[in-house]
Amino acid sequence: MSLKKLNITSQKAMTLIELILVIAVLGVIVTIAIPSYQSYIDKTDNALAVSQIVTIQSVIERYYLQNHRYPAKLDDIAGSLPDNGLDPWGNKYIYLNIADDWPRTRGPSRKDRNINPINTQYDLYSMGKDGQTKKQVSQKDSLDDIILARDGRFIGLAADF
């Protein structure tokens, strides 16, 4: 009788090899899942930044209609900005009034890969996940920026512009 109990007990227990196998399978699943989840988070943050830039663009255009000029800086419309003017990564959105400060702003305005200004009225963008940017949107530090270009006809990732 005690032998039967011993056999039943040994059949219920996991061997060391089975335990190692389970841990290895879980490790593989986690290794695959984490990058996929991070990619999902990045896409979600990018979409949120695009949405916020669209909202800020609307606020800027409303300001223009009421004042017949663009705001000098985002602080002029701070009360109407989503998330107090911070992008999903905690950085302030960057705004540069080009139209009302021409030609002095021509130098600092954002450029495409052919060194042409990407906007004629104002530049509005987020520095993206890495928090770094360059004037030319095709440079490595700017590829993750979320930009408004072609005077609002393009809003999205600089790498897609």
Coordinates of C-alpha atoms in Angstrom, one line a residue:
M1 CA 0.0 0.0 0.0
S2 CA 2.8 2.4 0.7
L3 CA 4.3 1.7 -2.7
K4 CA 1.1 2.8 -4.4
K5 CA 1.1 6.0 -2.5
L6 CA 4.7 6.6 -3.5
N7 CA 3.9 6.0 -7.2
I8 CA 0.9 8.3 -7.1
T9 CA 2.9 11.1 -5.4
S10 CA 5.8 10.8 -7.9
Q11 CA 3.4 11.0 -10.8
K12 CA 2.0 14.3 -9.5
A13 CA 5.3 16.0 -9.0
M14 CA 7.1 18.0 -11.7
T15 CA 10.6 16.9 -12.6
L16 CA 13.5 19.4 -12.7
I17 CA 13.6 19.0 -16.5
E18 CA 9.9 19.8 -16.9
L19 CA 10.4 22.9 -14.7
I20 CA 13.3 24.1 -16.7
L21 CA 11.3 23.5 -19.9
V22 CA 8.4 25.6 -18.6
I23 CA 10.7 28.4 -17.6
A24 CA 12.4 28.4 -21.0
V25 CA 9.0 28.5 -22.8
L26 CA 8.0 31.4 -20.6
G27 CA 11.2 33.2 -21.4
V28 CA 10.7 32.8 -25.1
I29 CA 7.1 34.2 -24.8
V30 CA 8.3 37.2 -22.8
T31 CA 11.1 37.8 -25.3
I32 CA 8.6 38.0 -28.1
A33 CA 5.9 39.9 -26.2
I34 CA 7.9 42.8 -24.8
P35 CA 9.1 44.3 -28.1
S36 CA 5.6 43.9 -29.5
Y37 CA 4.1 45.7 -26.5
Q38 CA 6.8 48.5 -26.8
S39 CA 5.9 48.9 -30.5
Y40 CA 2.3 49.2 -29.6
I41 CA 3.1 51.9 -26.9
D42 CA 5.2 53.8 -29.4
K43 CA 2.4 53.8 -32.0
T44 CA -0.1 54.9 -29.4
D45 CA 2.1 57.8 -28.2
N46 CA 2.7 58.9 -31.8
A47 CA -1.0 58.8 -32.5
L48 CA -1.7 60.9 -29.4
A49 CA 1.0 63.4 -30.4
V50 CA -0.6 63.7 -33.9
S51 CA -4.0 64.3 -32.3
Q52 CA -2.6 66.9 -30.0
I53 CA -0.9 68.7 -32.8
V54 CA -4.2 68.8 -34.7
T55 CA -5.8 70.3 -31.7
I56 CA -3.0 72.9 -31.3
Q57 CA -3.3 73.7 -35.0
S58 CA -7.0 74.4 -34.5
V59 CA -6.3 76.7 -31.5
I60 CA -3.6 78.6 -33.5
E61 CA -5.9 79.0 -36.5
R62 CA -8.7 80.3 -34.2
Y63 CA -6.2 82.7 -32.7
Y64 CA -5.4 83.9 -36.2
L65 CA -9.0 84.5 -37.1
Q66 CA -9.6 86.5 -33.9
N67 CA -6.4 88.5 -34.0
H68 CA -5.4 88.6 -37.7
R69 CA -2.0 87.3 -36.8
Y70 CA -0.4 84.1 -35.5
P71 CA 0.6 83.9 -31.8
A72 CA 4.2 84.9 -31.2
K73 CA 4.7 81.8 -29.0
L74 CA 2.6 78.9 -27.6
D75 CA 2.5 80.7 -24.2
D76 CA 0.0 83.1 -25.8
I77 CA -2.5 80.3 -26.2
A78 CA -1.3 78.2 -23.2
G79 CA -4.8 77.9 -21.6
S80 CA -6.1 76.1 -24.7
L81 CA -3.4 73.6 -25.2
P82 CA -3.9 69.9 -24.5
D83 CA -1.9 68.5 -21.6
N84 CA -0.6 72.0 -20.8
G85 CA 1.4 71.9 -24.0
L86 CA 3.3 68.8 -23.2
D87 CA 3.7 65.9 -25.7
P88 CA 3.2 62.2 -24.7
W89 CA 6.9 62.0 -23.7
G90 CA 6.7 65.0 -21.4
N91 CA 8.4 67.6 -23.7
K92 CA 6.9 70.9 -24.7
Y93 CA 5.6 71.2 -28.2
I94 CA 7.8 73.5 -30.4
Y95 CA 6.2 76.4 -32.2
L96 CA 7.8 79.0 -34.5
N97 CA 5.8 81.8 -36.1
I98 CA 7.2 82.1 -39.6
A99 CA 4.6 84.3 -41.3
D100 CA 4.6 87.3 -38.9
D101 CA 8.4 87.3 -38.4
W102 CA 9.6 86.9 -42.0
P103 CA 12.5 86.9 -43.0
R104 CA 14.2 86.5 -39.6
T105 CA 12.5 83.1 -39.0
R106 CA 13.5 81.7 -42.4
G107 CA 16.8 80.5 -40.9
P108 CA 15.4 78.6 -37.9
S109 CA 12.4 77.1 -39.7
R110 CA 12.3 73.4 -40.3
K111 CA 13.6 72.1 -43.6
D112 CA 13.0 68.9 -45.7
R113 CA 15.7 66.8 -47.2
N114 CA 16.2 69.3 -50.0
I115 CA 16.7 72.2 -47.5
N116 CA 13.3 73.7 -48.4
P117 CA 11.2 75.1 -45.5
I118 CA 8.4 72.6 -44.7
N119 CA 5.9 75.4 -43.8
T120 CA 5.2 79.0 -44.8
Q121 CA 3.0 80.1 -41.8
Y122 CA 4.4 78.4 -38.7
D123 CA 6.3 75.3 -37.6
L124 CA 4.7 73.1 -35.0
Y125 CA 6.2 69.8 -33.8
S126 CA 7.0 67.4 -31.0
M127 CA 10.6 66.3 -30.6
G128 CA 9.4 62.7 -30.4
K129 CA 10.4 59.8 -28.1
D130 CA 14.1 60.7 -27.9
G131 CA 13.5 64.4 -27.1
Q132 CA 16.1 65.4 -29.7
T133 CA 15.7 67.2 -33.0
K134 CA 17.5 69.0 -35.8
K135 CA 16.3 71.7 -38.2
Q136 CA 16.3 69.2 -41.2
V137 CA 13.6 66.7 -40.6
S138 CA 15.4 63.9 -42.5
Q139 CA 18.3 63.9 -40.1
K140 CA 18.6 60.9 -37.6
D141 CA 17.7 62.9 -34.5
S142 CA 14.5 64.2 -36.2
L143 CA 13.1 61.0 -37.7
D144 CA 11.0 60.3 -34.6
D145 CA 9.6 63.9 -34.5
I146 CA 5.9 64.3 -35.0
I147 CA 5.6 67.3 -37.4
L148 CA 3.1 69.5 -39.0
A149 CA 4.3 70.1 -42.6
R150 CA 3.1 71.6 -45.9
D151 CA 1.0 74.1 -43.8
G152 CA -1.0 71.4 -42.2
R153 CA -1.5 69.1 -45.2
F154 CA 0.8 66.6 -43.5
I155 CA 0.8 65.7 -39.8
G156 CA 2.8 62.7 -38.7
L157 CA 6.1 61.1 -38.1
A158 CA 9.0 62.9 -39.8
A159 CA 10.3 59.6 -41.1
D160 CA 7.1 59.3 -43.2
F161 CA 7.4 62.8 -44.6

